[in-house]
Amino acid sequence: MAFSPSQFPSKLPSVKTTIFTVMSKLAKEQGALNLSQGFPDFESPKKLVEEVNKAMLSGLNQYAPMAGIAELREIISEKFSKLYNQYYCPESEITITSGATQAIYTAISTFVNKGDEVVLLKPCFDCYEPAIEINGGIPVYVQLKSPDYKVDWEEFKKKISSKTKMVIINTPNNPTGTLLEKKDLLALQEILKGTNILLLCDDVYEHIIYDGQTHQSACLYPYLKERAIIASSFGKTFHITGWKVGYCLAPKELMHEFRKAHQFTVFCVSHPFQKAIANYLKEPQHYLELNNFYQNKRNLFLDNLKGSKFKFTPSKGTYFQLLDYTNITQEHDVDYAIRMVKEHKIASIPISPFNTNAIDPKTLRFCFAKKDETLKKAADLLCKIN
Ligand code: GLN
């Protein structure tokens, strides 16, 4: 029989090119302002770039240790002690990953088996479901509703079954810009306590929280910490989304299993980048000042949108702002986002690709990790739409 690629049925039949790639590409083709995919349009910190150069020139160009360089794991451990008063052992409970996406993928493929259920709060970031499905797992959805996207923990509880292997949370949340509060984590703890369910936390926006709120890390709650796999990234925190360096924290026994998969997917992460980040992380103001930095940008964007027809609740965290366009059109969000790029020269991300198919929230997500001048230009363009 002749070789035929079509004889390999897709393991991910419903997966298409991500909406981030689609919208960024369209923005480029149309010469539009790109507030779609979440990345800064300003420079990365010069000091950090110099540190990478220094590390390369000093000869750190061969494999790093499999779990990451000790110096970086130690400084991450210190950060958790200082911020949350929680100890993670650098030797056995922290691994440096190729961004949070790899940490999430590795955690899921390490623990989710065929037929296992994984509970997701929708809308959620797009990398969770394919990782679950390619491993034979079954996503189970709890649909949150606009505009506040609060979790109804009674409804959540009904989705837990004897097949539930894992729950995934993401706070601050991409794409909604909402937070889980202390009472949410307490409710979740009450539900998971006494079960054998893992908790995977996507905490990449941990340092981008507004209006005096604080990050509710699962490690603050003992019955969550014992089962929590925390994935995070330096991409958002240090304006270096292209470096793809992140980390994963988990109790020793879980981390031991995680590393078995990690060592045969990436083995280790780029050595000079780890060294540079370790040095930069030693000065806590580099992440502590982020809240104010992005809160000012959010405020600038929203102040300049006051004359527009969009409705919004200010983002509570992340560098994303949702805008409701029901006063302008009733089009489906994907159609409207595409038309907006073509006609108004501004790109955003429609929300329906993050939802289960039934929901069309007539909402677009705008990234405000941009120069002030970009945000003013964007607001000008949006104010002209009626
Ligand atoms: N995290 C980025 C966002 O939400 C996108 C990352 C990606 O393109 N996969 O926009």
PDB file of C-alpha atoms in Angstrom, residues 49-61 272 275:
ATOM      1  CA  VAL A  49      19.360  42.382  27.401  1.00  0.00           C
ATOM      2  CA  GLU A  50      22.871  43.352  28.513  1.00  0.00           C
ATOM      3  CA  GLU A  51      22.804  40.573  31.105  1.00  0.00           C
ATOM      4  CA  VAL A  52      22.100  38.009  28.360  1.00  0.00           C
ATOM      5  CA  ASN A  53      24.987  39.329  26.308  1.00  0.00           C
ATOM      6  CA  LYS A  54      27.244  39.216  29.336  1.00  0.00           C
ATOM      7  CA  ALA A  55      26.191  35.651  30.090  1.00  0.00           C
ATOM      8  CA  MET A  56      26.896  34.576  26.513  1.00  0.00           C
ATOM      9  CA  LEU A  57      30.295  36.300  26.471  1.00  0.00           C
ATOM     10  CA  SER A  58      31.197  34.688  29.777  1.00  0.00           C
ATOM     11  CA  GLY A  59      30.721  31.288  28.151  1.00  0.00           C
ATOM     12  CA  LEU A  60      27.310  30.133  29.374  1.00  0.00           C
ATOM     13  CA  ASN A  61      26.475  28.642  25.996  1.00  0.00           C
ATOM     14  CA  PRO A 272      22.271  32.559  29.120  1.00  0.00           C
ATOM     15  CA  LYS A 275      21.411  33.593  34.057  1.00  0.00           C
TER      16      LYS A 275
END
